[in-house]
mmCIF file of C-alpha atoms in Angstrom:
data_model
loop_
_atom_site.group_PDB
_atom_site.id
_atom_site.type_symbol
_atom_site.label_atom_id
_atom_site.label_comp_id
_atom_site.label_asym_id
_atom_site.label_seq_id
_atom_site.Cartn_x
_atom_site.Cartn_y
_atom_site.Cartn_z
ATOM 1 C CA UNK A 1 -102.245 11.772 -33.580
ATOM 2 C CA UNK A 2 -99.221 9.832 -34.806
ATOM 3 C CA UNK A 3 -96.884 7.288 -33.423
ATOM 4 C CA UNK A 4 -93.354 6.340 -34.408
ATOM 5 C CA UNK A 5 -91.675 3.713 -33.834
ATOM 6 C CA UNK A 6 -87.898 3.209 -34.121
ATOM 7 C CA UNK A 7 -85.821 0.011 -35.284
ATOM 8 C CA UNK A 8 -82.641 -1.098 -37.010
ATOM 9 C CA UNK A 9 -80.155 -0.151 -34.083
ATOM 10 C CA UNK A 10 -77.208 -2.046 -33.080
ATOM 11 C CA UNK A 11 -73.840 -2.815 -32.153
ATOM 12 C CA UNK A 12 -71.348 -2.470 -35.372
ATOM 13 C CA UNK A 13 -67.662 -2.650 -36.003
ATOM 14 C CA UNK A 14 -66.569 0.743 -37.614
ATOM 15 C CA UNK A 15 -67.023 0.934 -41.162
ATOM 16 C CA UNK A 16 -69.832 -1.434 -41.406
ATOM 17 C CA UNK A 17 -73.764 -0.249 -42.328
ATOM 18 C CA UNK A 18 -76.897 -0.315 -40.963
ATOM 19 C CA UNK A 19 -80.220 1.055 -41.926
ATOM 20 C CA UNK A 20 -82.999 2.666 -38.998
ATOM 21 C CA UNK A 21 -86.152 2.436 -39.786
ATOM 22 C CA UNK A 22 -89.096 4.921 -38.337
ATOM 23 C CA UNK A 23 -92.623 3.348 -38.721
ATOM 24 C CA UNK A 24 -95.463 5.797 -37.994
ATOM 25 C CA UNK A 25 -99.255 5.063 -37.532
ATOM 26 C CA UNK A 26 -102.341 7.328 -37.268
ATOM 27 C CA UNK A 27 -101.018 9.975 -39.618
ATOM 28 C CA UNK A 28 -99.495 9.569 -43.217
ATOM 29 C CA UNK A 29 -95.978 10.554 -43.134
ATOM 30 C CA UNK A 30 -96.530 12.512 -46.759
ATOM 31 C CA UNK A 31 -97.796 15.008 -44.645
ATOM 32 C CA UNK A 32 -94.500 16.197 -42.728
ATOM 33 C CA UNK A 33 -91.012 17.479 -43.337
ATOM 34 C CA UNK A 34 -89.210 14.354 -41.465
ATOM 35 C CA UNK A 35 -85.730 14.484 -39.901
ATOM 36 C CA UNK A 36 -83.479 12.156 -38.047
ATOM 37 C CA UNK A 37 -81.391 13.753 -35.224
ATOM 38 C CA UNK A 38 -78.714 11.765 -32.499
ATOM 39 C CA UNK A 39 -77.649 12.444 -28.948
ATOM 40 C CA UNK A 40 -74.296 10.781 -27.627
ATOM 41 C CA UNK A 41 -74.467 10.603 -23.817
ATOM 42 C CA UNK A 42 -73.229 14.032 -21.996
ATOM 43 C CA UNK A 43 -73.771 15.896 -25.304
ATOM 44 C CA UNK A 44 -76.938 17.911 -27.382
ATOM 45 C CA UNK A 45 -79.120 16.257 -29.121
ATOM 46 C CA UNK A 46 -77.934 17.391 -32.875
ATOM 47 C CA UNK A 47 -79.820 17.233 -36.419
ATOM 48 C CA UNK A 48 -78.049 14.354 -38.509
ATOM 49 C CA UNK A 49 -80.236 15.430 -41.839
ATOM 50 C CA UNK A 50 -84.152 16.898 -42.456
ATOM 51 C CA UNK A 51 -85.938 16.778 -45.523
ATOM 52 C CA UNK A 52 -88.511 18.878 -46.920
ATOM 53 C CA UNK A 53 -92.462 17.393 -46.773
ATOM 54 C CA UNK A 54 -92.192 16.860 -50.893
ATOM 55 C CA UNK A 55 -88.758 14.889 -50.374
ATOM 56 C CA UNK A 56 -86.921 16.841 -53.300
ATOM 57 C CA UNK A 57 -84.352 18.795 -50.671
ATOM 58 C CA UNK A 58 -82.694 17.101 -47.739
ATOM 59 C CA UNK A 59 -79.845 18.789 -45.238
ATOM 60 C CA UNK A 60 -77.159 16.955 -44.304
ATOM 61 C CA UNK A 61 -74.835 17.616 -40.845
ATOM 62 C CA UNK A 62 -71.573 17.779 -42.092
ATOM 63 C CA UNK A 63 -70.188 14.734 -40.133
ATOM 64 C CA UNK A 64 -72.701 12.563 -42.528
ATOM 65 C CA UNK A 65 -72.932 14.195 -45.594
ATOM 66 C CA UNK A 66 -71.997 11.491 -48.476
ATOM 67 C CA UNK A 67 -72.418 8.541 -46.139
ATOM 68 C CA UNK A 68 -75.905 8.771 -44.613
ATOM 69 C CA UNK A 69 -79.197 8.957 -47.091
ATOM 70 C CA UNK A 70 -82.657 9.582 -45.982
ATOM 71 C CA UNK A 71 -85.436 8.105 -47.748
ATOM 72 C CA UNK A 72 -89.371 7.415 -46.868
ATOM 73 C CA UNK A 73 -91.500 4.878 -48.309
ATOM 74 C CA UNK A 74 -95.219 6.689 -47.928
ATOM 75 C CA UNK A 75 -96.493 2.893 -48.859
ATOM 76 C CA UNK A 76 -95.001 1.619 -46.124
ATOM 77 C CA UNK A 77 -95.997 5.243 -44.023
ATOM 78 C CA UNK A 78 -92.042 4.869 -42.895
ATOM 79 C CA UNK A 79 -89.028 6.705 -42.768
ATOM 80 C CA UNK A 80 -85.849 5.064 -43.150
ATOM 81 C CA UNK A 81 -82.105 6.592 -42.617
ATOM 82 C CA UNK A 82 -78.873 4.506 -44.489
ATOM 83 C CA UNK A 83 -75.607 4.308 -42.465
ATOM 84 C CA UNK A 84 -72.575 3.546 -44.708
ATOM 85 C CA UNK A 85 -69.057 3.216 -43.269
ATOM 86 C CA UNK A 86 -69.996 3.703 -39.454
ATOM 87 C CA UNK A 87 -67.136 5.587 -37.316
ATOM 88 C CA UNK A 88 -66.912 5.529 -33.687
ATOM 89 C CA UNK A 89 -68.025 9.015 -33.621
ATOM 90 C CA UNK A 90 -71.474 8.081 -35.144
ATOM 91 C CA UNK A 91 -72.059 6.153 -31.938
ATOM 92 C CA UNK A 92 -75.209 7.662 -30.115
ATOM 93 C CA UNK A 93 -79.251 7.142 -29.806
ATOM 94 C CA UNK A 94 -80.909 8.113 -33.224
ATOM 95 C CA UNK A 95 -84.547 9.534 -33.050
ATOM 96 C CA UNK A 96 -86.970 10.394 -35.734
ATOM 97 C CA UNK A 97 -88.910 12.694 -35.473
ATOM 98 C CA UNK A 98 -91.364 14.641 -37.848
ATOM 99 C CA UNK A 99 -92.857 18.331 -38.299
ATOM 100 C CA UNK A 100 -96.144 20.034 -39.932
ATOM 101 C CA UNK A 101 -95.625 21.569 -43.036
ATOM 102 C CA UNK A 102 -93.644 21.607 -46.211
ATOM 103 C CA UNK A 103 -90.690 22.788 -44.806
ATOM 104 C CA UNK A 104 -88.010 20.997 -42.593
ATOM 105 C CA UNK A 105 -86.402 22.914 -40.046
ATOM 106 C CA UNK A 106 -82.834 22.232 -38.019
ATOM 107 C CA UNK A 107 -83.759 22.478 -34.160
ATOM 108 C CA UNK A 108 -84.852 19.708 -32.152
ATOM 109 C CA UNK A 109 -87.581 22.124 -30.488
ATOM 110 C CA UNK A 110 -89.137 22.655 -34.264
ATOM 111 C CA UNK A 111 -89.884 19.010 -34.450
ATOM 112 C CA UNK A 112 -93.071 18.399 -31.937
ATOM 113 C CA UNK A 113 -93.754 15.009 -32.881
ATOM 114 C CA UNK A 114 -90.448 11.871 -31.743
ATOM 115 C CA UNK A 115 -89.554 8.063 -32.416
ATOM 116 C CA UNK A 116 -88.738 6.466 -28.851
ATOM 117 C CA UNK A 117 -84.809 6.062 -30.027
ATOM 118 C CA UNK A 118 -82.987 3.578 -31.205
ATOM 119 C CA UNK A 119 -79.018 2.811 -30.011
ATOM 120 C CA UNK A 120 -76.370 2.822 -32.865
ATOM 121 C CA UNK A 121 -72.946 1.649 -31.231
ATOM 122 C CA UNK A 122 -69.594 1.456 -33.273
ATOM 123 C CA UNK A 123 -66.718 -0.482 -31.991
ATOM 124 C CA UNK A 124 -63.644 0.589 -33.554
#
């Protein structure tokens, strides 16, 4: 089985970066479509972007698109996401999580395999 654990979290002022990092074991990370996704308290858990098991396509939420990047290193076996120019809105707990299979997909309940969290606060 695999096991991913989540770092990089923090407490920012808004427009300032930060970059999560999603280290798995037991499993290579080549084999899965990966995905980050965030929950802000009292609200769903919702997909911030998913990439494909190859890493040519990624899907971005539209909230992120143009600031966020996801990226793996398969060296490393982790995932990471960028975070430019942070908004109070981006404030939540970000997960990782990963998928069998080539193909990403855009529902939490489509990813069986989850990072523990990691908190992402932005003061404005």
């Amino acid at each position: 089985q695999v096991q991913l654990v989540e770092s990089g979290g923090g407490l920012v002022q808004a427009g300032d970066s930060l970059r999560l990092s999603c280290a798995a074991s037991g499993r290579t990370i080549s084999d899965f479509a990966i995905a980050w996704f965030r929950q802000a308290p009292g609200k769903e858990r919702e997909l911030v972007v998913a990439s494909n098991r190859s890493g040519n396509t990624a899907y971005y939420a539209d909230t992120v698109r143009g600031r966020f990047t996801i990226s793996r290193d398969n060296a490393k076996n982790t995932m990471y996401l960028q975070m430019n120019t942070l908004k109070p809105e981006d404030t939540a707990n970000y997960y990782c999580a990963l998928r069998d299979g080539p193909f990403f997909g855009t529902h939490s309940w489509e990813y069986p395999i989850w990072g523990q969290g990691t908190q992402v606060t932005v003061s404005s």
